[in-house]
PDB file of C-alpha atoms and ligand atoms in Angstrom:
ATOM      1  CA  MET P   1      25.129  25.880 -44.120  1.00  0.00           C
ATOM      2  CA  LEU P   2      21.591  24.352 -42.776  1.00  0.00           C
ATOM      3  CA  LYS P   3      23.168  21.128 -42.653  1.00  0.00           C
ATOM      4  CA  GLN P   4      26.096  22.337 -40.373  1.00  0.00           C
ATOM      5  CA  ILE P   5      23.056  24.655 -38.321  1.00  0.00           C
ATOM      6  CA  LEU P   6      20.567  20.986 -38.282  1.00  0.00           C
ATOM      7  CA  ARG P   7      24.003  19.272 -37.416  1.00  0.00           C
ATOM      8  CA  THR P   8      24.239  21.388 -34.477  1.00  0.00           C
ATOM      9  CA  LEU P   9      20.865  21.369 -33.186  1.00  0.00           C
ATOM     10  CA  PHE P  10      21.206  17.351 -33.548  1.00  0.00           C
ATOM     11  CA  LEU P  11      24.039  17.588 -31.207  1.00  0.00           C
ATOM     12  CA  LEU P  12      22.622  19.835 -28.972  1.00  0.00           C
ATOM     13  CA  LEU P  13      19.407  17.772 -28.636  1.00  0.00           C
ATOM     14  CA  ILE P  14      21.606  14.697 -27.564  1.00  0.00           C
ATOM     15  CA  GLY P  15      23.337  16.653 -24.323  1.00  0.00           C
ATOM     16  CA  LEU P  16      19.860  17.807 -23.460  1.00  0.00           C
ATOM     17  CA  LEU P  17      18.999  14.108 -23.790  1.00  0.00           C
ATOM     18  CA  ILE P  18      22.208  12.328 -22.216  1.00  0.00           C
ATOM     19  CA  SER P  19      21.709  15.259 -19.318  1.00  0.00           C
ATOM     20  CA  ALA P  20      18.356  15.148 -18.581  1.00  0.00           C
ATOM     21  CA  CYS P  21      18.298  11.380 -17.181  1.00  0.00           C
ATOM     22  CA  ALA P  22      17.360  10.652 -13.442  1.00  0.00           C
ATOM     23  CA  THR P  23      17.278   6.973 -11.924  1.00  0.00           C
ATOM     24  CA  ASN P  24      13.676   6.439 -11.158  1.00  0.00           C
ATOM     25  CA  LEU P  25      12.432   3.905  -8.087  1.00  0.00           C
ATOM     26  CA  ALA P  26      13.782   0.688  -9.946  1.00  0.00           C
ATOM     27  CA  GLY P  27      16.886   1.693 -10.395  1.00  0.00           C
ATOM     28  CA  ARG P  28      16.484   2.349 -14.082  1.00  0.00           C
ATOM     29  CA  ARG P  29      17.720   5.729 -16.002  1.00  0.00           C
ATOM     30  CA  GLN P  30      14.721   7.221 -17.893  1.00  0.00           C
ATOM     31  CA  LEU P  31      15.237  10.170 -19.884  1.00  0.00           C
ATOM     32  CA  MET P  32      13.601  13.308 -17.740  1.00  0.00           C
ATOM     33  CA  LEU P  33      13.095  15.860 -20.783  1.00  0.00           C
ATOM     34  CA  VAL P  34       9.153  16.716 -17.978  1.00  0.00           C
ATOM     35  CA  SER P  35      10.230  16.759 -14.845  1.00  0.00           C
ATOM     36  CA  GLU P  36       7.967  15.249 -12.240  1.00  0.00           C
ATOM     37  CA  ASN P  37       6.406  18.419 -10.772  1.00  0.00           C
ATOM     38  CA  GLN P  38       5.539  19.220 -14.668  1.00  0.00           C
ATOM     39  CA  ALA P  39       3.781  15.625 -15.008  1.00  0.00           C
ATOM     40  CA  ILE P  40       1.778  16.308 -11.411  1.00  0.00           C
ATOM     41  CA  GLU P  41       1.179  19.899 -12.390  1.00  0.00           C
ATOM     42  CA  ALA P  42      -0.214  18.162 -15.972  1.00  0.00           C
ATOM     43  CA  SER P  43      -2.329  16.077 -14.340  1.00  0.00           C
ATOM     44  CA  LYS P  44      -4.090  17.490 -11.313  1.00  0.00           C
ATOM     45  CA  GLN P  45      -6.070  18.925 -14.808  1.00  0.00           C
ATOM     46  CA  ALA P  46      -6.256  15.932 -16.837  1.00  0.00           C
ATOM     47  CA  TYR P  47      -7.759  14.365 -13.734  1.00  0.00           C
ATOM     48  CA  VAL P  48     -10.422  17.185 -13.295  1.00  0.00           C
ATOM     49  CA  ASN P  49     -11.019  17.506 -17.491  1.00  0.00           C
ATOM     50  CA  THR P  50     -11.157  12.905 -17.763  1.00  0.00           C
ATOM     51  CA  LEU P  51     -13.572  12.740 -14.774  1.00  0.00           C
ATOM     52  CA  LYS P  52     -15.984  15.670 -15.275  1.00  0.00           C
ATOM     53  CA  PRO P  53     -18.150  14.184 -18.164  1.00  0.00           C
ATOM     54  CA  PHE P  54     -18.817  11.566 -15.763  1.00  0.00           C
ATOM     55  CA  ALA P  55     -19.532  13.980 -12.677  1.00  0.00           C
ATOM     56  CA  GLU P  56     -21.751  16.200 -14.796  1.00  0.00           C
ATOM     57  CA  LYS P  57     -24.256  12.497 -14.889  1.00  0.00           C
ATOM     58  CA  GLY P  58     -23.517  12.059 -11.517  1.00  0.00           C
ATOM     59  CA  ARG P  59     -21.657   8.706 -12.054  1.00  0.00           C
ATOM     60  CA  ILE P  60     -18.746   9.082  -9.867  1.00  0.00           C
ATOM     61  CA  ASP P  61     -18.500   7.191  -6.368  1.00  0.00           C
ATOM     62  CA  SER P  62     -22.126   6.670  -7.084  1.00  0.00           C
ATOM     63  CA  ASP P  63     -22.457   3.694  -4.844  1.00  0.00           C
ATOM     64  CA  PRO P  64     -21.239   4.548  -1.822  1.00  0.00           C
ATOM     65  CA  LYS P  65     -20.535   1.491  -0.209  1.00  0.00           C
ATOM     66  CA  LEU P  66     -18.098   0.459  -3.376  1.00  0.00           C
ATOM     67  CA  ALA P  67     -16.280   3.667  -3.250  1.00  0.00           C
ATOM     68  CA  ALA P  68     -15.359   3.179   0.269  1.00  0.00           C
ATOM     69  CA  LEU P  69     -14.207  -0.283  -0.328  1.00  0.00           C
ATOM     70  CA  VAL P  70     -12.030   1.180  -3.074  1.00  0.00           C
ATOM     71  CA  GLN P  71     -10.811   4.055  -0.784  1.00  0.00           C
ATOM     72  CA  ARG P  72     -10.129   1.244   2.393  1.00  0.00           C
ATOM     73  CA  ILE P  73      -7.831  -0.524  -0.115  1.00  0.00           C
ATOM     74  CA  THR P  74      -6.076   2.356  -1.646  1.00  0.00           C
ATOM     75  CA  ASP P  75      -5.616   3.985   2.090  1.00  0.00           C
ATOM     76  CA  ARG P  76      -3.657   0.784   2.907  1.00  0.00           C
ATOM     77  CA  LEU P  77      -1.443   1.072  -0.608  1.00  0.00           C
ATOM     78  CA  ILE P  78      -0.627   4.786  -0.193  1.00  0.00           C
ATOM     79  CA  GLU P  79       0.527   4.245   3.396  1.00  0.00           C
ATOM     80  CA  GLN P  80       3.203   1.955   2.529  1.00  0.00           C
ATOM     81  CA  ALA P  81       3.593   4.199  -1.241  1.00  0.00           C
ATOM     82  CA  GLU P  82       4.761   6.664   1.674  1.00  0.00           C
ATOM     83  CA  ILE P  83       7.451   4.296   2.724  1.00  0.00           C
ATOM     84  CA  LEU P  84       8.658   3.405  -0.089  1.00  0.00           C
ATOM     85  CA  ARG P  85       8.873   7.039  -1.541  1.00  0.00           C
ATOM     86  CA  PRO P  86       9.084   9.153   1.353  1.00  0.00           C
ATOM     87  CA  GLU P  87       8.389  12.406  -0.694  1.00  0.00           C
ATOM     88  CA  THR P  88       5.219  11.489  -1.799  1.00  0.00           C
ATOM     89  CA  ARG P  89       3.468  12.560   1.575  1.00  0.00           C
ATOM     90  CA  ASN P  90       3.437  16.140  -0.172  1.00  0.00           C
ATOM     91  CA  TRP P  91       1.094  14.330  -3.563  1.00  0.00           C
ATOM     92  CA  ASP P  92      -2.532  15.394  -3.311  1.00  0.00           C
ATOM     93  CA  TRP P  93      -3.837  11.559  -3.236  1.00  0.00           C
ATOM     94  CA  SER P  94      -6.684  11.236  -4.665  1.00  0.00           C
ATOM     95  CA  VAL P  95      -9.486   8.434  -5.961  1.00  0.00           C
ATOM     96  CA  LYS P  96     -12.900   8.002  -7.277  1.00  0.00           C
ATOM     97  CA  VAL P  97     -14.740   4.815  -8.884  1.00  0.00           C
ATOM     98  CA  ILE P  98     -15.771   5.445 -12.320  1.00  0.00           C
ATOM     99  CA  ASP P  99     -19.850   4.095 -12.733  1.00  0.00           C
ATOM    100  CA  ASP P 100     -18.971   2.492 -16.391  1.00  0.00           C
ATOM    101  CA  PRO P 101     -19.871  -0.897 -16.366  1.00  0.00           C
ATOM    102  CA  ASP P 102     -18.806  -1.629 -19.677  1.00  0.00           C
ATOM    103  CA  THR P 103     -15.024  -0.177 -18.958  1.00  0.00           C
ATOM    104  CA  VAL P 104     -12.568  -3.355 -17.530  1.00  0.00           C
ATOM    105  CA  ASN P 105      -9.995  -0.203 -16.612  1.00  0.00           C
ATOM    106  CA  ALA P 106      -8.137   1.809 -13.855  1.00  0.00           C
ATOM    107  CA  TRP P 107      -5.196   4.245 -13.905  1.00  0.00           C
ATOM    108  CA  CYS P 108      -3.446   6.213 -11.230  1.00  0.00           C
ATOM    109  CA  MET P 109      -1.743   9.583 -13.157  1.00  0.00           C
ATOM    110  CA  ALA P 110       1.171  11.218 -11.739  1.00  0.00           C
ATOM    111  CA  GLY P 111       1.165  12.643  -8.353  1.00  0.00           C
ATOM    112  CA  GLY P 112      -1.485   9.695  -7.345  1.00  0.00           C
ATOM    113  CA  LYS P 113      -4.680  10.751  -9.466  1.00  0.00           C
ATOM    114  CA  MET P 114      -6.091   7.306  -9.218  1.00  0.00           C
ATOM    115  CA  ALA P 115      -9.924   5.641 -10.605  1.00  0.00           C
ATOM    116  CA  ILE P 116     -10.907   2.536 -10.825  1.00  0.00           C
ATOM    117  CA  TYR P 117     -14.136   1.414 -13.107  1.00  0.00           C
ATOM    118  CA  THR P 118     -17.110  -0.030 -12.357  1.00  0.00           C
ATOM    119  CA  GLY P 119     -16.705  -2.538 -15.282  1.00  0.00           C
ATOM    120  CA  LEU P 120     -13.130  -4.188 -13.890  1.00  0.00           C
ATOM    121  CA  ILE P 121     -14.811  -4.487 -10.799  1.00  0.00           C
ATOM    122  CA  HIS P 122     -17.970  -6.832 -11.906  1.00  0.00           C
ATOM    123  CA  LYS P 123     -16.841  -7.931 -14.900  1.00  0.00           C
ATOM    124  CA  LEU P 124     -14.262 -10.045 -13.601  1.00  0.00           C
ATOM    125  CA  LYS P 125     -15.661 -10.180  -9.561  1.00  0.00           C
ATOM    126  CA  ALA P 126     -12.671  -8.804  -8.083  1.00  0.00           C
ATOM    127  CA  THR P 127     -11.811  -9.576  -4.289  1.00  0.00           C
ATOM    128  CA  ASP P 128     -10.378  -7.413  -2.112  1.00  0.00           C
ATOM    129  CA  ASP P 129      -7.172  -8.015  -2.890  1.00  0.00           C
ATOM    130  CA  GLU P 130      -7.183  -8.407  -7.029  1.00  0.00           C
ATOM    131  CA  ILE P 131      -7.899  -4.691  -6.073  1.00  0.00           C
ATOM    132  CA  ALA P 132      -5.924  -4.051  -4.162  1.00  0.00           C
ATOM    133  CA  GLN P 133      -2.975  -6.118  -6.847  1.00  0.00           C
ATOM    134  CA  VAL P 134      -4.696  -3.301  -9.906  1.00  0.00           C
ATOM    135  CA  MET P 135      -4.109  -0.256  -7.910  1.00  0.00           C
ATOM    136  CA  GLY P 136      -0.903  -1.491  -6.161  1.00  0.00           C
ATOM    137  CA  HIS P 137       0.217  -1.591 -10.059  1.00  0.00           C
ATOM    138  CA  GLU P 138      -0.818   1.789 -11.026  1.00  0.00           C
ATOM    139  CA  ILE P 139       0.488   3.522  -7.936  1.00  0.00           C
ATOM    140  CA  ALA P 140       3.395   1.641  -8.818  1.00  0.00           C
ATOM    141  CA  HIS P 141       4.098   3.163 -12.598  1.00  0.00           C
ATOM    142  CA  ALA P 142       3.235   6.673 -10.586  1.00  0.00           C
ATOM    143  CA  LEU P 143       5.799   6.069  -7.907  1.00  0.00           C
ATOM    144  CA  LEU P 144       8.070   4.969 -10.896  1.00  0.00           C
ATOM    145  CA  ASN P 145       7.619   8.014 -12.851  1.00  0.00           C
ATOM    146  CA  HIS P 146       6.659   6.077 -15.737  1.00  0.00           C
ATOM    147  CA  THR P 147       4.309   9.549 -16.571  1.00  0.00           C
ATOM    148  CA  ALA P 148       6.831  11.829 -16.845  1.00  0.00           C
ATOM    149  CA  GLU P 149       8.975   9.534 -18.498  1.00  0.00           C
ATOM    150  CA  ARG P 150       6.432   9.038 -20.791  1.00  0.00           C
ATOM    151  CA  MET P 151       5.912  12.704 -21.715  1.00  0.00           C
ATOM    152  CA  SER P 152       9.753  13.366 -21.703  1.00  0.00           C
ATOM    153  CA  VAL P 153       9.878  10.670 -24.436  1.00  0.00           C
ATOM    154  CA  ALA P 154       7.149  12.314 -26.668  1.00  0.00           C
ATOM    155  CA  MET P 155       8.971  15.867 -26.489  1.00  0.00           C
ATOM    156  CA  ALA P 156      11.862  14.458 -27.553  1.00  0.00           C
ATOM    157  CA  THR P 157       9.949  12.684 -30.321  1.00  0.00           C
ATOM    158  CA  GLN P 158       8.070  15.667 -30.777  1.00  0.00           C
ATOM    159  CA  LEU P 159      11.637  17.967 -30.613  1.00  0.00           C
ATOM    160  CA  GLY P 160      13.335  15.695 -32.905  1.00  0.00           C
ATOM    161  CA  ILE P 161      10.565  16.173 -35.442  1.00  0.00           C
ATOM    162  CA  GLY P 162      10.744  19.864 -35.484  1.00  0.00           C
ATOM    163  CA  ILE P 163      14.068  20.627 -35.721  1.00  0.00           C
ATOM    164  CA  TYR P 164      13.877  17.880 -38.345  1.00  0.00           C
ATOM    165  CA  ALA P 165      11.704  19.748 -40.143  1.00  0.00           C
ATOM    166  CA  SER P 166      12.949  23.722 -38.538  1.00  0.00           C
ATOM    167  CA  ARG P 167       9.949  24.081 -36.724  1.00  0.00           C
ATOM    168  CA  LYS P 168       9.407  25.986 -33.735  1.00  0.00           C
ATOM    169  CA  ASN P 169       6.327  24.115 -31.739  1.00  0.00           C
ATOM    170  CA  ALA P 170       8.429  22.449 -29.755  1.00  0.00           C
ATOM    171  CA  ASP P 171       7.064  24.436 -26.433  1.00  0.00           C
ATOM    172  CA  PRO P 172       3.392  22.748 -25.373  1.00  0.00           C
ATOM    173  CA  GLY P 173       1.285  25.169 -23.366  1.00  0.00           C
ATOM    174  CA  LYS P 174      -0.188  23.590 -20.349  1.00  0.00           C
ATOM    175  CA  THR P 175      -3.468  22.718 -22.078  1.00  0.00           C
ATOM    176  CA  ALA P 176      -1.187  20.538 -24.278  1.00  0.00           C
ATOM    177  CA  LEU P 177       0.400  19.003 -21.190  1.00  0.00           C
ATOM    178  CA  ALA P 178      -2.350  18.066 -19.787  1.00  0.00           C
ATOM    179  CA  ALA P 179      -3.856  16.774 -23.057  1.00  0.00           C
ATOM    180  CA  VAL P 180      -0.843  14.443 -22.948  1.00  0.00           C
ATOM    181  CA  ALA P 181      -0.315  13.357 -19.489  1.00  0.00           C
ATOM    182  CA  ALA P 182      -4.023  12.391 -19.810  1.00  0.00           C
ATOM    183  CA  GLN P 183      -3.467  10.775 -23.060  1.00  0.00           C
ATOM    184  CA  LEU P 184      -0.271   8.909 -21.454  1.00  0.00           C
ATOM    185  CA  ALA P 185      -1.847   8.105 -18.436  1.00  0.00           C
ATOM    186  CA  ILE P 186      -4.997   6.677 -19.729  1.00  0.00           C
ATOM    187  CA  THR P 187      -5.014   5.366 -23.520  1.00  0.00           C
ATOM    188  CA  LEU P 188      -1.618   4.632 -24.689  1.00  0.00           C
ATOM    189  CA  PRO P 189       0.142   1.234 -23.948  1.00  0.00           C
ATOM    190  CA  ASN P 190       3.147   1.491 -21.158  1.00  0.00           C
ATOM    191  CA  SER P 191       6.426  -0.378 -22.448  1.00  0.00           C
ATOM    192  CA  ARG P 192       6.730  -3.852 -20.996  1.00  0.00           C
ATOM    193  CA  THR P 193       9.621  -2.679 -19.438  1.00  0.00           C
ATOM    194  CA  SER P 194       7.457  -0.546 -17.743  1.00  0.00           C
ATOM    195  CA  GLU P 195       5.003  -3.281 -17.066  1.00  0.00           C
ATOM    196  CA  ALA P 196       7.832  -5.584 -15.350  1.00  0.00           C
ATOM    197  CA  GLU P 197       8.940  -2.402 -13.539  1.00  0.00           C
ATOM    198  CA  ALA P 198       4.990  -1.882 -12.006  1.00  0.00           C
ATOM    199  CA  ASP P 199       4.279  -5.428 -11.209  1.00  0.00           C
ATOM    200  CA  ARG P 200       6.967  -6.140  -8.670  1.00  0.00           C
ATOM    201  CA  ILE P 201       6.865  -2.534  -7.315  1.00  0.00           C
ATOM    202  CA  GLY P 202       2.875  -2.687  -7.344  1.00  0.00           C
ATOM    203  CA  ILE P 203       2.657  -6.265  -6.083  1.00  0.00           C
ATOM    204  CA  GLU P 204       5.375  -4.922  -2.986  1.00  0.00           C
ATOM    205  CA  LEU P 205       3.260  -2.473  -1.711  1.00  0.00           C
ATOM    206  CA  ALA P 206      -0.232  -4.660  -1.856  1.00  0.00           C
ATOM    207  CA  ALA P 207       2.093  -7.495   0.551  1.00  0.00           C
ATOM    208  CA  LYS P 208       2.950  -4.865   2.877  1.00  0.00           C
ATOM    209  CA  ALA P 209      -0.807  -3.526   2.567  1.00  0.00           C
ATOM    210  CA  GLY P 210      -1.446  -6.595   3.609  1.00  0.00           C
ATOM    211  CA  TYR P 211      -3.025  -8.572   0.702  1.00  0.00           C
ATOM    212  CA  ASP P 212      -2.300 -11.727  -0.644  1.00  0.00           C
ATOM    213  CA  PRO P 213       0.415 -11.194  -3.379  1.00  0.00           C
ATOM    214  CA  ARG P 214      -1.386 -14.779  -5.451  1.00  0.00           C
ATOM    215  CA  ALA P 215      -4.144 -12.280  -6.065  1.00  0.00           C
ATOM    216  CA  ALA P 216      -1.985 -10.574  -8.880  1.00  0.00           C
ATOM    217  CA  VAL P 217      -1.731 -14.035 -10.558  1.00  0.00           C
ATOM    218  CA  SER P 218      -5.346 -14.522 -10.780  1.00  0.00           C
ATOM    219  CA  LEU P 219      -5.935 -10.968 -11.344  1.00  0.00           C
ATOM    220  CA  TRP P 220      -3.990 -10.957 -14.576  1.00  0.00           C
ATOM    221  CA  GLN P 221      -5.061 -14.710 -15.325  1.00  0.00           C
ATOM    222  CA  LYS P 222      -8.971 -12.777 -14.850  1.00  0.00           C
ATOM    223  CA  MET P 223      -8.126  -9.877 -17.304  1.00  0.00           C
ATOM    224  CA  ALA P 224      -7.093 -12.592 -19.800  1.00  0.00           C
ATOM    225  CA  LYS P 225     -10.412 -14.488 -19.565  1.00  0.00           C
ATOM    226  CA  VAL P 226     -12.527 -11.515 -19.594  1.00  0.00           C
ATOM    227  CA  SER P 227     -15.423 -12.250 -22.250  1.00  0.00           C
ATOM    228  CA  GLY P 228     -18.080  -9.889 -24.573  1.00  0.00           C
ATOM    229  CA  GLY P 229     -17.258  -7.462 -26.315  1.00  0.00           C
ATOM    230  CA  ALA P 230     -13.419  -5.568 -27.328  1.00  0.00           C
ATOM    231  CA  PRO P 231     -10.997  -6.963 -24.780  1.00  0.00           C
ATOM    232  CA  PRO P 232     -10.270  -5.213 -22.411  1.00  0.00           C
ATOM    233  CA  GLU P 233      -8.857  -1.522 -22.346  1.00  0.00           C
ATOM    234  CA  PHE P 234      -6.426  -2.246 -19.405  1.00  0.00           C
ATOM    235  CA  LEU P 235      -4.375  -5.117 -21.337  1.00  0.00           C
ATOM    236  CA  SER P 236      -4.449  -2.443 -24.256  1.00  0.00           C
ATOM    237  CA  THR P 237      -3.062   0.261 -21.963  1.00  0.00           C
ATOM    238  CA  HIS P 238      -0.492  -2.411 -19.891  1.00  0.00           C
ATOM    239  CA  PRO P 239       0.881  -4.959 -22.602  1.00  0.00           C
ATOM    240  CA  SER P 240       2.086  -8.424 -21.262  1.00  0.00           C
ATOM    241  CA  PRO P 241       6.007  -8.042 -20.384  1.00  0.00           C
ATOM    242  CA  LYS P 242       7.604 -11.394 -21.040  1.00  0.00           C
ATOM    243  CA  ASN P 243       6.564 -14.216 -19.330  1.00  0.00           C
ATOM    244  CA  ARG P 244       4.613 -12.309 -16.541  1.00  0.00           C
ATOM    245  CA  GLU P 245       2.697 -15.098 -14.751  1.00  0.00           C
ATOM    246  CA  GLN P 246       6.084 -17.061 -14.095  1.00  0.00           C
ATOM    247  CA  ALA P 247       7.555 -13.570 -13.510  1.00  0.00           C
ATOM    248  CA  LEU P 248       4.461 -12.716 -10.830  1.00  0.00           C
ATOM    249  CA  LYS P 249       4.635 -16.438  -9.890  1.00  0.00           C
ATOM    250  CA  LYS P 250       8.203 -15.890  -8.589  1.00  0.00           C
ATOM    251  CA  LEU P 251       7.515 -12.496  -6.909  1.00  0.00           C
ATOM    252  CA  VAL P 252       4.295 -14.249  -4.644  1.00  0.00           C
ATOM    253  CA  LYS P 253       6.995 -16.319  -3.103  1.00  0.00           C
ATOM    254  CA  LYS P 254       9.462 -13.449  -2.487  1.00  0.00           C
ATOM    255  CA  MET P 255       6.312 -11.298  -1.517  1.00  0.00           C
ATOM    256  CA  MET P 256       4.835 -13.872   0.996  1.00  0.00           C
ATOM    257  CA  PRO P 257       6.479 -13.123   4.156  1.00  0.00           C
ATOM    258  CA  TYR P 258       5.535  -9.259   3.563  1.00  0.00           C
ATOM    259  CA  TYR P 259       1.806 -10.661   3.417  1.00  0.00           C
ATOM    260  CA  LEU P 260       2.231 -12.745   6.494  1.00  0.00           C
ATOM    261  CA  ALA P 261       3.888 -10.438   8.411  1.00  0.00           C
ATOM    262  CA  ALA P 262       1.018  -7.342   7.645  1.00  0.00           C
ATOM    263  CA  LYS P 263      -1.532  -9.695   8.308  1.00  0.00           C
ATOM    264  CA  GLN P 264      -0.456 -10.874  11.439  1.00  0.00           C
ATOM    265  CA  ARG P 265       0.432  -6.686  12.977  1.00  0.00           C
ATOM    266  CA  GLN P 266      -3.644  -6.215  11.628  1.00  0.00           C
ATOM    267  CA  GLN P 267      -5.217  -9.323  13.310  1.00  0.00           C
ATOM    268  CA  GLY P 268      -3.172  -8.090  16.127  1.00  0.00           C
ATOM    269  CA  LYS P 269      -4.357  -4.532  16.102  1.00  0.00           C
TER     270      LYS P 269
HETATM  271 ZN1   ZN X   1       1.002  -1.445 -16.142  1.00  0.00          ZN
END
């Protein structure tokens, strides 16, 4: 009897998983048990919670010049993101510079909530073009719906475990969802497939915004060479897809025309 119930539940779960798929910007089918809107909602809370400890110490946008620079760069990227995915015009985009010289990291949560740490900018001596590549890559993760996808996978795993153990805790509350959203956006590694997608869309956003695609290659090279202490957080959350450097170099060739056209447009202004 119990075996039969488990079997039925298992089949139901499989049915749910199959019906809960959606296609992302890269044309890949994704598991979507958590909708993008749910991920965006959870990320709002996650954003506030994540920034709070830094805000309390006055470590958000504490260098106004740097904050303005990052804002200018991301504004241009957002303009391109909204062309690529028009519904993101409704997103409440936001970017903050976190004053944390030891942390080499940056992220963009679902719904366009972004941050970059001063450690990334200073330790890498990142140029504007390289900052644009980092943030383009992060925005791409959000455009590609990677947070909702990873929340869905986490939930499916939980559901599976829950059914197996006949527990009833498959319905996480709002606070739990916010915690999961933060964890997935900030601390847990993306899959290599997601990385390859974000590299491709990110470099395109940056090129169309007038940022040199060659900076994507130099950015990852610099990232790998960061010296002193543990490897950068950014590398642990953004694992290298197969042949990242070669793949990026191929993309650079494709993206140069977009970059040159954007440059010309900007100079004509
Ligand atoms: Zn990534």
